[in-house]
Structures are given as C-alpha cells and as structure tokens.
Amino acid sequence: RPADGAGVVVFTNGDRGASVYAEVVRAVFPGAHRSLETARRPHWMLAIAPRLVDLTPCLDDPGVQRLLEIAASHRGESPIERLVRRHGVDRVSLRGIAVRESWEAVGVAVGTPVACIGLAHAAEGEAEVTALAVLPGWRRQGLATSLIFGAAEQLGLRALQAETDRQALNFFRATGFSVEGASDHDAAEEHFRCRLELPRR
C-alpha cells in the first residue's frame, strides 16, 4: 500500500493457492489495489496459471461433455468436437483444469474436469478460442482466466483471438483482450472480435 508502505505476503501449499490471493488482498486492504489489476499484468497471470491437462482425447468423457454443453449454451454451438474430427488434434486443442489429489476435499472425485478451453490453431503461434466453460460451483475463482493464460503458456502461443457476445465482453476486456470490432451475424445479437497479445518469455 503506497500510502504507508504496508504490504502482505501470501503463502499457500496447494495447486489452487493462487485462487485465494485476491480474497486475502481485499480482506487486508479493502478497496481498489494495484496488485489485482491482472489485465495489465499478463506475466503475473502466466506465473500463477495452473497446470492444465489435455482433454482432447477425452471428448466422450461425461465430464468433458458437460463442459462442452455449457460452452455451447453461451455460443449457440460447440464447434470443438466437429473441429477435432475434421482437422485432428494437430489443429485443435482442448485443455482443462481437473481436480487433483493435492487439493482439499471438495466433494468431487479426483480427475473430474471442472473447467475447459477449446482452441483452434490458426497462424503459427496464434489460436482462436472456440470453447470456454467452468462448472457452476467453481466459478468466480479465476479459473477461466487461468485457462486462457495456462493454455497460452502450455502451447507456446503469442496471440489469442475470440468471438463473443455482449454478455461476456467485459470478461474478455478484463482479461486483457482488446476489442477489434463488432459483427452482426443475425438481427438478434451482436458479436465482438477480441484479441490478446501475449508477452514473449
């Protein structure tokens, strides 16, 4: 805290330790705080992104299917399965966060996927977000943001693009995406093109 030089250090010993960081900072220092401005700190987000698992070979798993259904409800369709079958795993990636043994008891079996991101690879080092979903009971913990930066780090990406509706636009903006423009696919809903340039490490 610049006003009086006070600070706080958070130590955790679990894979989800970073997810409690914001809560601790807000409890100790109420109000706005520079350390929570993750949209302008992509290196920090890359550092705390959890290790993702490859869900591409698990498209028929009920847990993965549930996540893809959630993704489809936001986009009107879930193209990840179609893209995998049409182009193969070299062009499409499905990464996720799954419950681990080191996590505290959460009432969910170890190995259960609780969040996923689907990516269609375009130009070298770039990919399009084709699916993004988090189970209802696991939301508001930063998992969607961790999926974006974790997948980018794991796959060595330098840029991500996404198409979204107005409902999810604020999330992409807060994560650091710039809004490139809007397209009107139909008269009912406006869609936006977003892009995120990632730091080279």
mmCIF file with all atom_site columns, C-alpha atoms in Angstrom:
data_model
loop_
_atom_site.group_PDB
_atom_site.id
_atom_site.type_symbol
_atom_site.label_atom_id
_atom_site.label_alt_id
_atom_site.label_comp_id
_atom_site.label_asym_id
_atom_site.label_entity_id
_atom_site.label_seq_id
_atom_site.pdbx_PDB_ins_code
_atom_site.Cartn_x
_atom_site.Cartn_y
_atom_site.Cartn_z
_atom_site.occupancy
_atom_site.B_iso_or_equiv
_atom_site.pdbx_formal_charge
_atom_site.auth_seq_id
_atom_site.auth_comp_id
_atom_site.auth_asym_id
_atom_site.auth_atom_id
_atom_site.pdbx_PDB_model_num
ATOM 1   C CA . ARG A 1 1   ? 0.000   0.000   0.000   1.00 0.00 ? 1   ARG A CA 1
ATOM 2   C CA . PRO A 1 2   ? 1.856   3.106   -1.241  1.00 0.00 ? 2   PRO A CA 1
ATOM 3   C CA . ALA A 1 3   ? 0.283   5.436   1.333   1.00 0.00 ? 3   ALA A CA 1
ATOM 4   C CA . ASP A 1 4   ? 2.028   3.874   4.337   1.00 0.00 ? 4   ASP A CA 1
ATOM 5   C CA . GLY A 1 5   ? 4.299   1.217   2.833   1.00 0.00 ? 5   GLY A CA 1
ATOM 6   C CA . ALA A 1 6   ? 2.277   -1.698  4.259   1.00 0.00 ? 6   ALA A CA 1
ATOM 7   C CA . GLY A 1 7   ? 2.181   -4.994  2.377   1.00 0.00 ? 7   GLY A CA 1
ATOM 8   C CA . VAL A 1 8   ? 1.150   -8.608  2.706   1.00 0.00 ? 8   VAL A CA 1
ATOM 9   C CA . VAL A 1 9   ? 2.782   -11.879 1.630   1.00 0.00 ? 9   VAL A CA 1
ATOM 10  C CA . VAL A 1 10  ? 0.562   -14.893 0.936   1.00 0.00 ? 10  VAL A CA 1
ATOM 11  C CA . PHE A 1 11  ? 1.973   -18.428 1.306   1.00 0.00 ? 11  PHE A CA 1
ATOM 12  C CA . THR A 1 12  ? -0.027  -21.458 0.150   1.00 0.00 ? 12  THR A CA 1
ATOM 13  C CA . ASN A 1 13  ? 0.818   -25.108 -0.370  1.00 0.00 ? 13  ASN A CA 1
ATOM 14  C CA . GLY A 1 14  ? -1.873  -26.265 -2.797  1.00 0.00 ? 14  GLY A CA 1
ATOM 15  C CA . ASP A 1 15  ? -2.356  -26.212 -6.565  1.00 0.00 ? 15  ASP A CA 1
ATOM 16  C CA . ARG A 1 16  ? -5.212  -23.737 -6.152  1.00 0.00 ? 16  ARG A CA 1
ATOM 17  C CA . GLY A 1 17  ? -3.306  -21.436 -3.840  1.00 0.00 ? 17  GLY A CA 1
ATOM 18  C CA . ALA A 1 18  ? -3.326  -18.512 -6.247  1.00 0.00 ? 18  ALA A CA 1
ATOM 19  C CA . SER A 1 19  ? -7.127  -18.571 -6.366  1.00 0.00 ? 19  SER A CA 1
ATOM 20  C CA . VAL A 1 20  ? -7.313  -17.213 -2.791  1.00 0.00 ? 20  VAL A CA 1
ATOM 21  C CA . TYR A 1 21  ? -4.820  -14.396 -3.430  1.00 0.00 ? 21  TYR A CA 1
ATOM 22  C CA . ALA A 1 22  ? -7.394  -11.768 -4.391  1.00 0.00 ? 22  ALA A CA 1
ATOM 23  C CA . GLU A 1 23  ? -9.600  -12.586 -1.397  1.00 0.00 ? 23  GLU A CA 1
ATOM 24  C CA . VAL A 1 24  ? -6.703  -12.139 1.035   1.00 0.00 ? 24  VAL A CA 1
ATOM 25  C CA . VAL A 1 25  ? -5.642  -8.827  -0.517  1.00 0.00 ? 25  VAL A CA 1
ATOM 26  C CA . ARG A 1 26  ? -9.200  -7.476  -0.439  1.00 0.00 ? 26  ARG A CA 1
ATOM 27  C CA . ALA A 1 27  ? -9.646  -8.551  3.189   1.00 0.00 ? 27  ALA A CA 1
ATOM 28  C CA . VAL A 1 28  ? -6.429  -6.872  4.344   1.00 0.00 ? 28  VAL A CA 1
ATOM 29  C CA . PHE A 1 29  ? -6.634  -3.805  2.080   1.00 0.00 ? 29  PHE A CA 1
ATOM 30  C CA . PRO A 1 30  ? -10.285 -3.007  1.240   1.00 0.00 ? 30  PRO A CA 1
ATOM 31  C CA . GLY A 1 31  ? -10.951 -1.144  -1.981  1.00 0.00 ? 31  GLY A CA 1
ATOM 32  C CA . ALA A 1 32  ? -9.031  -0.970  -5.239  1.00 0.00 ? 32  ALA A CA 1
ATOM 33  C CA . HIS A 1 33  ? -5.495  -2.349  -5.218  1.00 0.00 ? 33  HIS A CA 1
ATOM 34  C CA . ARG A 1 34  ? -2.844  -2.311  -7.959  1.00 0.00 ? 34  ARG A CA 1
ATOM 35  C CA . SER A 1 35  ? -1.900  -5.963  -7.402  1.00 0.00 ? 35  SER A CA 1
ATOM 36  C CA . LEU A 1 36  ? -5.378  -7.038  -8.538  1.00 0.00 ? 36  LEU A CA 1
ATOM 37  C CA . GLU A 1 37  ? -5.119  -5.326  -11.937 1.00 0.00 ? 37  GLU A CA 1
ATOM 38  C CA . THR A 1 38  ? -4.349  -8.591  -13.742 1.00 0.00 ? 38  THR A CA 1
ATOM 39  C CA . ALA A 1 39  ? -5.449  -7.320  -17.154 1.00 0.00 ? 39  ALA A CA 1
ATOM 40  C CA . ARG A 1 40  ? -2.268  -5.255  -17.362 1.00 0.00 ? 40  ARG A CA 1
ATOM 41  C CA . ARG A 1 41  ? -0.060  -7.887  -15.758 1.00 0.00 ? 41  ARG A CA 1
ATOM 42  C CA . PRO A 1 42  ? -0.009  -10.868 -18.143 1.00 0.00 ? 42  PRO A CA 1
ATOM 43  C CA . HIS A 1 43  ? 3.372   -12.056 -16.844 1.00 0.00 ? 43  HIS A CA 1
ATOM 44  C CA . TRP A 1 44  ? 1.827   -12.423 -13.378 1.00 0.00 ? 44  TRP A CA 1
ATOM 45  C CA . MET A 1 45  ? -1.150  -14.356 -14.772 1.00 0.00 ? 45  MET A CA 1
ATOM 46  C CA . LEU A 1 46  ? 1.204   -16.673 -16.672 1.00 0.00 ? 46  LEU A CA 1
ATOM 47  C CA . ALA A 1 47  ? 3.091   -17.310 -13.441 1.00 0.00 ? 47  ALA A CA 1
ATOM 48  C CA . ILE A 1 48  ? 0.022   -18.364 -11.448 1.00 0.00 ? 48  ILE A CA 1
ATOM 49  C CA . ALA A 1 49  ? -1.799  -20.260 -14.204 1.00 0.00 ? 49  ALA A CA 1
ATOM 50  C CA . PRO A 1 50  ? -2.397  -23.836 -13.022 1.00 0.00 ? 50  PRO A CA 1
ATOM 51  C CA . ARG A 1 51  ? -1.059  -26.825 -14.911 1.00 0.00 ? 51  ARG A CA 1
ATOM 52  C CA . LEU A 1 52  ? -3.660  -27.835 -17.456 1.00 0.00 ? 52  LEU A CA 1
ATOM 53  C CA . VAL A 1 53  ? -4.492  -31.349 -18.600 1.00 0.00 ? 53  VAL A CA 1
ATOM 54  C CA . ASP A 1 54  ? -5.037  -32.378 -22.219 1.00 0.00 ? 54  ASP A CA 1
ATOM 55  C CA . LEU A 1 55  ? -8.730  -33.213 -22.649 1.00 0.00 ? 55  LEU A CA 1
ATOM 56  C CA . THR A 1 56  ? -8.603  -33.635 -26.436 1.00 0.00 ? 56  THR A CA 1
ATOM 57  C CA . PRO A 1 57  ? -8.523  -37.471 -26.232 1.00 0.00 ? 57  PRO A CA 1
ATOM 58  C CA . CYS A 1 58  ? -11.429 -37.413 -23.743 1.00 0.00 ? 58  CYS A CA 1
ATOM 59  C CA . LEU A 1 59  ? -14.239 -35.933 -25.832 1.00 0.00 ? 59  LEU A CA 1
ATOM 60  C CA . ASP A 1 60  ? -16.557 -38.829 -24.953 1.00 0.00 ? 60  ASP A CA 1
ATOM 61  C CA . ASP A 1 61  ? -15.988 -38.467 -21.199 1.00 0.00 ? 61  ASP A CA 1
ATOM 62  C CA . PRO A 1 62  ? -19.239 -37.382 -19.466 1.00 0.00 ? 62  PRO A CA 1
ATOM 63  C CA . GLY A 1 63  ? -17.421 -34.663 -17.516 1.00 0.00 ? 63  GLY A CA 1
ATOM 64  C CA . VAL A 1 64  ? -15.936 -33.204 -20.689 1.00 0.00 ? 64  VAL A CA 1
ATOM 65  C CA . GLN A 1 65  ? -19.292 -33.450 -22.450 1.00 0.00 ? 65  GLN A CA 1
ATOM 66  C CA . ARG A 1 66  ? -20.921 -31.474 -19.638 1.00 0.00 ? 66  ARG A CA 1
ATOM 67  C CA . LEU A 1 67  ? -18.367 -28.675 -20.010 1.00 0.00 ? 67  LEU A CA 1
ATOM 68  C CA . LEU A 1 68  ? -18.833 -28.589 -23.790 1.00 0.00 ? 68  LEU A CA 1
ATOM 69  C CA . GLU A 1 69  ? -22.591 -28.328 -23.298 1.00 0.00 ? 69  GLU A CA 1
ATOM 70  C CA . ILE A 1 70  ? -22.035 -25.315 -21.030 1.00 0.00 ? 70  ILE A CA 1
ATOM 71  C CA . ALA A 1 71  ? -19.778 -23.759 -23.669 1.00 0.00 ? 71  ALA A CA 1
ATOM 72  C CA . ALA A 1 72  ? -22.415 -24.400 -26.330 1.00 0.00 ? 72  ALA A CA 1
ATOM 73  C CA . SER A 1 73  ? -25.094 -22.661 -24.267 1.00 0.00 ? 73  SER A CA 1
ATOM 74  C CA . HIS A 1 74  ? -23.045 -19.445 -24.389 1.00 0.00 ? 74  HIS A CA 1
ATOM 75  C CA . ARG A 1 75  ? -22.040 -19.619 -28.052 1.00 0.00 ? 75  ARG A CA 1
ATOM 76  C CA . GLY A 1 76  ? -25.063 -21.287 -29.600 1.00 0.00 ? 76  GLY A CA 1
ATOM 77  C CA . GLU A 1 77  ? -22.878 -24.206 -30.683 1.00 0.00 ? 77  GLU A CA 1
ATOM 78  C CA . SER A 1 78  ? -19.770 -26.048 -29.503 1.00 0.00 ? 78  SER A CA 1
ATOM 79  C CA . PRO A 1 79  ? -17.515 -26.485 -32.545 1.00 0.00 ? 79  PRO A CA 1
ATOM 80  C CA . ILE A 1 80  ? -14.632 -28.154 -30.725 1.00 0.00 ? 80  ILE A CA 1
ATOM 81  C CA . GLU A 1 81  ? -15.768 -31.739 -31.380 1.00 0.00 ? 81  GLU A CA 1
ATOM 82  C CA . ARG A 1 82  ? -16.503 -31.018 -35.023 1.00 0.00 ? 82  ARG A CA 1
ATOM 83  C CA . LEU A 1 83  ? -13.125 -29.318 -35.452 1.00 0.00 ? 83  LEU A CA 1
ATOM 84  C CA . VAL A 1 84  ? -11.254 -32.203 -33.819 1.00 0.00 ? 84  VAL A CA 1
ATOM 85  C CA . ARG A 1 85  ? -12.893 -34.775 -36.071 1.00 0.00 ? 85  ARG A CA 1
ATOM 86  C CA . ARG A 1 86  ? -12.434 -32.660 -39.179 1.00 0.00 ? 86  ARG A CA 1
ATOM 87  C CA . HIS A 1 87  ? -8.894  -31.366 -38.650 1.00 0.00 ? 87  HIS A CA 1
ATOM 88  C CA . GLY A 1 88  ? -7.422  -33.685 -35.996 1.00 0.00 ? 88  GLY A CA 1
ATOM 89  C CA . VAL A 1 89  ? -5.619  -32.887 -32.767 1.00 0.00 ? 89  VAL A CA 1
ATOM 90  C CA . ASP A 1 90  ? -2.791  -31.063 -34.573 1.00 0.00 ? 90  ASP A CA 1
ATOM 91  C CA . ARG A 1 91  ? -5.121  -28.175 -35.388 1.00 0.00 ? 91  ARG A CA 1
ATOM 92  C CA . VAL A 1 92  ? -7.343  -28.251 -32.318 1.00 0.00 ? 92  VAL A CA 1
ATOM 93  C CA . SER A 1 93  ? -6.610  -28.350 -28.576 1.00 0.00 ? 93  SER A CA 1
ATOM 94  C CA . LEU A 1 94  ? -8.901  -28.905 -25.620 1.00 0.00 ? 94  LEU A CA 1
ATOM 95  C CA . ARG A 1 95  ? -7.229  -28.158 -22.302 1.00 0.00 ? 95  ARG A CA 1
ATOM 96  C CA . GLY A 1 96  ? -8.779  -28.224 -18.864 1.00 0.00 ? 96  GLY A CA 1
ATOM 97  C CA . ILE A 1 97  ? -8.416  -27.994 -15.117 1.00 0.00 ? 97  ILE A CA 1
ATOM 98  C CA . ALA A 1 98  ? -9.151  -31.224 -13.246 1.00 0.00 ? 98  ALA A CA 1
ATOM 99  C CA . VAL A 1 99  ? -9.449  -31.962 -9.531  1.00 0.00 ? 99  VAL A CA 1
ATOM 100 C CA . ARG A 1 100 ? -6.149  -33.182 -8.066  1.00 0.00 ? 100 ARG A CA 1
ATOM 101 C CA . GLU A 1 101 ? -5.253  -35.272 -5.039  1.00 0.00 ? 101 GLU A CA 1
ATOM 102 C CA . SER A 1 102 ? -3.345  -32.358 -3.509  1.00 0.00 ? 102 SER A CA 1
ATOM 103 C CA . TRP A 1 103 ? -6.478  -30.209 -3.351  1.00 0.00 ? 103 TRP A CA 1
ATOM 104 C CA . GLU A 1 104 ? -8.520  -30.123 -0.193  1.00 0.00 ? 104 GLU A CA 1
ATOM 105 C CA . ALA A 1 105 ? -11.686 -32.230 -0.158  1.00 0.00 ? 105 ALA A CA 1
ATOM 106 C CA . VAL A 1 106 ? -14.153 -30.546 -2.499  1.00 0.00 ? 106 VAL A CA 1
ATOM 107 C CA . GLY A 1 107 ? -16.782 -33.269 -2.847  1.00 0.00 ? 107 GLY A CA 1
ATOM 108 C CA . VAL A 1 108 ? -15.685 -34.033 -6.400  1.00 0.00 ? 108 VAL A CA 1
ATOM 109 C CA . ALA A 1 109 ? -13.753 -37.127 -7.497  1.00 0.00 ? 109 ALA A CA 1
ATOM 110 C CA . VAL A 1 110 ? -10.067 -36.709 -8.333  1.00 0.00 ? 110 VAL A CA 1
ATOM 111 C CA . GLY A 1 111 ? -9.639  -36.328 -12.093 1.00 0.00 ? 111 GLY A CA 1
ATOM 112 C CA . THR A 1 112 ? -13.006 -34.654 -12.649 1.00 0.00 ? 112 THR A CA 1
ATOM 113 C CA . PRO A 1 113 ? -12.650 -31.808 -15.174 1.00 0.00 ? 113 PRO A CA 1
ATOM 114 C CA . VAL A 1 114 ? -14.125 -28.598 -13.766 1.00 0.00 ? 114 VAL A CA 1
ATOM 115 C CA . ALA A 1 115 ? -13.146 -26.138 -16.499 1.00 0.00 ? 115 ALA A CA 1
ATOM 116 C CA . CYS A 1 116 ? -12.022 -26.276 -20.114 1.00 0.00 ? 116 CYS A CA 1
ATOM 117 C CA . ILE A 1 117 ? -10.862 -24.168 -23.036 1.00 0.00 ? 117 ILE A CA 1
ATOM 118 C CA . GLY A 1 118 ? -11.014 -25.179 -26.684 1.00 0.00 ? 118 GLY A CA 1
ATOM 119 C CA . LEU A 1 119 ? -8.552  -23.654 -29.155 1.00 0.00 ? 119 LEU A CA 1
ATOM 120 C CA . ALA A 1 120 ? -8.389  -23.843 -32.942 1.00 0.00 ? 120 ALA A CA 1
ATOM 121 C CA . HIS A 1 121 ? -4.849  -23.168 -34.139 1.00 0.00 ? 121 HIS A CA 1
ATOM 122 C CA . ALA A 1 122 ? -4.597  -20.655 -36.969 1.00 0.00 ? 122 ALA A CA 1
ATOM 123 C CA . ALA A 1 123 ? -1.340  -18.949 -37.942 1.00 0.00 ? 123 ALA A CA 1
ATOM 124 C CA . GLU A 1 124 ? 1.845   -20.055 -36.217 1.00 0.00 ? 124 GLU A CA 1
ATOM 125 C CA . GLY A 1 125 ? 1.678   -19.093 -32.569 1.00 0.00 ? 125 GLY A CA 1
ATOM 126 C CA . GLU A 1 126 ? -1.938  -17.942 -32.759 1.00 0.00 ? 126 GLU A CA 1
ATOM 127 C CA . ALA A 1 127 ? -5.221  -19.636 -31.879 1.00 0.00 ? 127 ALA A CA 1
ATOM 128 C CA . GLU A 1 128 ? -8.946  -18.948 -31.721 1.00 0.00 ? 128 GLU A CA 1
ATOM 129 C CA . VAL A 1 129 ? -10.884 -19.624 -28.511 1.00 0.00 ? 129 VAL A CA 1
ATOM 130 C CA . THR A 1 130 ? -13.710 -21.928 -29.628 1.00 0.00 ? 130 THR A CA 1
ATOM 131 C CA . ALA A 1 131 ? -14.997 -23.004 -26.206 1.00 0.00 ? 131 ALA A CA 1
ATOM 132 C CA . LEU A 1 132 ? -14.615 -21.735 -22.648 1.00 0.00 ? 132 LEU A CA 1
ATOM 133 C CA . ALA A 1 133 ? -16.538 -23.203 -19.727 1.00 0.00 ? 133 ALA A CA 1
ATOM 134 C CA . VAL A 1 134 ? -16.369 -23.552 -15.937 1.00 0.00 ? 134 VAL A CA 1
ATOM 135 C CA . LEU A 1 135 ? -18.729 -25.696 -13.866 1.00 0.00 ? 135 LEU A CA 1
ATOM 136 C CA . PRO A 1 136 ? -21.219 -23.521 -11.911 1.00 0.00 ? 136 PRO A CA 1
ATOM 137 C CA . GLY A 1 137 ? -19.843 -24.444 -8.482  1.00 0.00 ? 137 GLY A CA 1
ATOM 138 C CA . TRP A 1 138 ? -16.303 -23.499 -9.495  1.00 0.00 ? 138 TRP A CA 1
ATOM 139 C CA . ARG A 1 139 ? -16.887 -20.048 -10.911 1.00 0.00 ? 139 ARG A CA 1
ATOM 140 C CA . ARG A 1 140 ? -15.615 -16.705 -9.571  1.00 0.00 ? 140 ARG A CA 1
ATOM 141 C CA . GLN A 1 141 ? -12.228 -18.220 -8.676  1.00 0.00 ? 141 GLN A CA 1
ATOM 142 C CA . GLY A 1 142 ? -10.298 -17.014 -11.704 1.00 0.00 ? 142 GLY A CA 1
ATOM 143 C CA . LEU A 1 143 ? -10.345 -20.404 -13.450 1.00 0.00 ? 143 LEU A CA 1
ATOM 144 C CA . ALA A 1 144 ? -11.443 -19.032 -16.825 1.00 0.00 ? 144 ALA A CA 1
ATOM 145 C CA . THR A 1 145 ? -8.592  -16.516 -16.781 1.00 0.00 ? 145 THR A CA 1
ATOM 146 C CA . SER A 1 146 ? -6.174  -19.238 -15.705 1.00 0.00 ? 146 SER A CA 1
ATOM 147 C CA . LEU A 1 147 ? -7.365  -21.393 -18.609 1.00 0.00 ? 147 LEU A CA 1
ATOM 148 C CA . ILE A 1 148 ? -6.563  -18.656 -21.092 1.00 0.00 ? 148 ILE A CA 1
ATOM 149 C CA . PHE A 1 149 ? -3.077  -17.899 -19.792 1.00 0.00 ? 149 PHE A CA 1
ATOM 150 C CA . GLY A 1 150 ? -2.296  -21.503 -18.835 1.00 0.00 ? 150 GLY A CA 1
ATOM 151 C CA . ALA A 1 151 ? -3.177  -22.791 -22.302 1.00 0.00 ? 151 ALA A CA 1
ATOM 152 C CA . ALA A 1 152 ? -1.214  -19.977 -23.939 1.00 0.00 ? 152 ALA A CA 1
ATOM 153 C CA . GLU A 1 153 ? 1.871   -20.866 -21.905 1.00 0.00 ? 153 GLU A CA 1
ATOM 154 C CA . GLN A 1 154 ? 1.496   -24.615 -22.401 1.00 0.00 ? 154 GLN A CA 1
ATOM 155 C CA . LEU A 1 155 ? 1.007   -24.333 -26.156 1.00 0.00 ? 155 LEU A CA 1
ATOM 156 C CA . GLY A 1 156 ? 3.563   -21.577 -26.695 1.00 0.00 ? 156 GLY A CA 1
ATOM 157 C CA . LEU A 1 157 ? 1.065   -19.089 -28.110 1.00 0.00 ? 157 LEU A CA 1
ATOM 158 C CA . ARG A 1 158 ? 1.827   -15.433 -28.742 1.00 0.00 ? 158 ARG A CA 1
ATOM 159 C CA . ALA A 1 159 ? -1.720  -14.293 -29.520 1.00 0.00 ? 159 ALA A CA 1
ATOM 160 C CA . LEU A 1 160 ? -5.303  -15.395 -28.908 1.00 0.00 ? 160 LEU A CA 1
ATOM 161 C CA . GLN A 1 161 ? -8.480  -14.343 -30.641 1.00 0.00 ? 161 GLN A CA 1
ATOM 162 C CA . ALA A 1 162 ? -12.067 -14.811 -29.538 1.00 0.00 ? 162 ALA A CA 1
ATOM 163 C CA . GLU A 1 163 ? -15.546 -14.012 -30.747 1.00 0.00 ? 163 GLU A CA 1
ATOM 164 C CA . THR A 1 164 ? -18.034 -13.221 -28.031 1.00 0.00 ? 164 THR A CA 1
ATOM 165 C CA . ASP A 1 165 ? -21.395 -11.642 -27.378 1.00 0.00 ? 165 ASP A CA 1
ATOM 166 C CA . ARG A 1 166 ? -22.036 -8.552  -25.295 1.00 0.00 ? 166 ARG A CA 1
ATOM 167 C CA . GLN A 1 167 ? -22.747 -10.647 -22.170 1.00 0.00 ? 167 GLN A CA 1
ATOM 168 C CA . ALA A 1 168 ? -19.173 -11.978 -21.984 1.00 0.00 ? 168 ALA A CA 1
ATOM 169 C CA . LEU A 1 169 ? -17.443 -8.935  -23.451 1.00 0.00 ? 169 LEU A CA 1
ATOM 170 C CA . ASN A 1 170 ? -16.480 -7.466  -20.066 1.00 0.00 ? 170 ASN A CA 1
ATOM 171 C CA . PHE A 1 171 ? -14.741 -10.716 -19.090 1.00 0.00 ? 171 PHE A CA 1
ATOM 172 C CA . PHE A 1 172 ? -12.507 -10.642 -22.170 1.00 0.00 ? 172 PHE A CA 1
ATOM 173 C CA . ARG A 1 173 ? -11.744 -6.961  -21.674 1.00 0.00 ? 173 ARG A CA 1
ATOM 174 C CA . ALA A 1 174 ? -10.823 -7.546  -18.015 1.00 0.00 ? 174 ALA A CA 1
ATOM 175 C CA . THR A 1 175 ? -8.551  -10.413 -19.053 1.00 0.00 ? 175 THR A CA 1
ATOM 176 C CA . GLY A 1 176 ? -6.603  -8.093  -21.346 1.00 0.00 ? 176 GLY A CA 1
ATOM 177 C CA . PHE A 1 177 ? -8.244  -8.664  -24.738 1.00 0.00 ? 177 PHE A CA 1
ATOM 178 C CA . SER A 1 178 ? -8.709  -5.666  -26.993 1.00 0.00 ? 178 SER A CA 1
ATOM 179 C CA . VAL A 1 179 ? -11.996 -5.363  -28.868 1.00 0.00 ? 179 VAL A CA 1
ATOM 180 C CA . GLU A 1 180 ? -11.289 -5.209  -32.585 1.00 0.00 ? 180 GLU A CA 1
ATOM 181 C CA . GLY A 1 181 ? -14.832 -4.633  -33.790 1.00 0.00 ? 181 GLY A CA 1
ATOM 182 C CA . ALA A 1 182 ? -18.362 -5.930  -33.898 1.00 0.00 ? 182 ALA A CA 1
ATOM 183 C CA . SER A 1 183 ? -20.169 -8.119  -36.404 1.00 0.00 ? 183 SER A CA 1
ATOM 184 C CA . ASP A 1 184 ? -23.890 -8.643  -36.655 1.00 0.00 ? 184 ASP A CA 1
ATOM 185 C CA . HIS A 1 185 ? -24.387 -12.336 -37.510 1.00 0.00 ? 185 HIS A CA 1
ATOM 186 C CA . ASP A 1 186 ? -28.117 -12.001 -37.162 1.00 0.00 ? 186 ASP A CA 1
ATOM 187 C CA . ALA A 1 187 ? -30.577 -9.351  -36.200 1.00 0.00 ? 187 ALA A CA 1
ATOM 188 C CA . ALA A 1 188 ? -30.951 -10.721 -32.678 1.00 0.00 ? 188 ALA A CA 1
ATOM 189 C CA . GLU A 1 189 ? -27.438 -10.492 -31.270 1.00 0.00 ? 189 GLU A CA 1
ATOM 190 C CA . GLU A 1 190 ? -24.234 -8.545  -31.760 1.00 0.00 ? 190 GLU A CA 1
ATOM 191 C CA . HIS A 1 191 ? -20.876 -10.347 -31.680 1.00 0.00 ? 191 HIS A CA 1
ATOM 192 C CA . PHE A 1 192 ? -17.448 -8.885  -30.984 1.00 0.00 ? 192 PHE A CA 1
ATOM 193 C CA . ARG A 1 193 ? -13.972 -9.851  -32.173 1.00 0.00 ? 193 ARG A CA 1
ATOM 194 C CA . CYS A 1 194 ? -11.336 -9.741  -29.417 1.00 0.00 ? 194 CYS A CA 1
ATOM 195 C CA . ARG A 1 195 ? -7.573  -10.203 -29.486 1.00 0.00 ? 195 ARG A CA 1
ATOM 196 C CA . LEU A 1 196 ? -4.941  -10.752 -26.800 1.00 0.00 ? 196 LEU A CA 1
ATOM 197 C CA . GLU A 1 197 ? -1.238  -10.229 -27.481 1.00 0.00 ? 197 GLU A CA 1
ATOM 198 C CA . LEU A 1 198 ? 0.839   -12.333 -25.106 1.00 0.00 ? 198 LEU A CA 1
ATOM 199 C CA . PRO A 1 199 ? 4.300   -11.471 -23.776 1.00 0.00 ? 199 PRO A CA 1
ATOM 200 C CA . ARG A 1 200 ? 7.269   -13.436 -25.072 1.00 0.00 ? 200 ARG A CA 1
ATOM 201 C CA . ARG A 1 201 ? 9.025   -15.330 -22.321 1.00 0.00 ? 201 ARG A CA 1
#
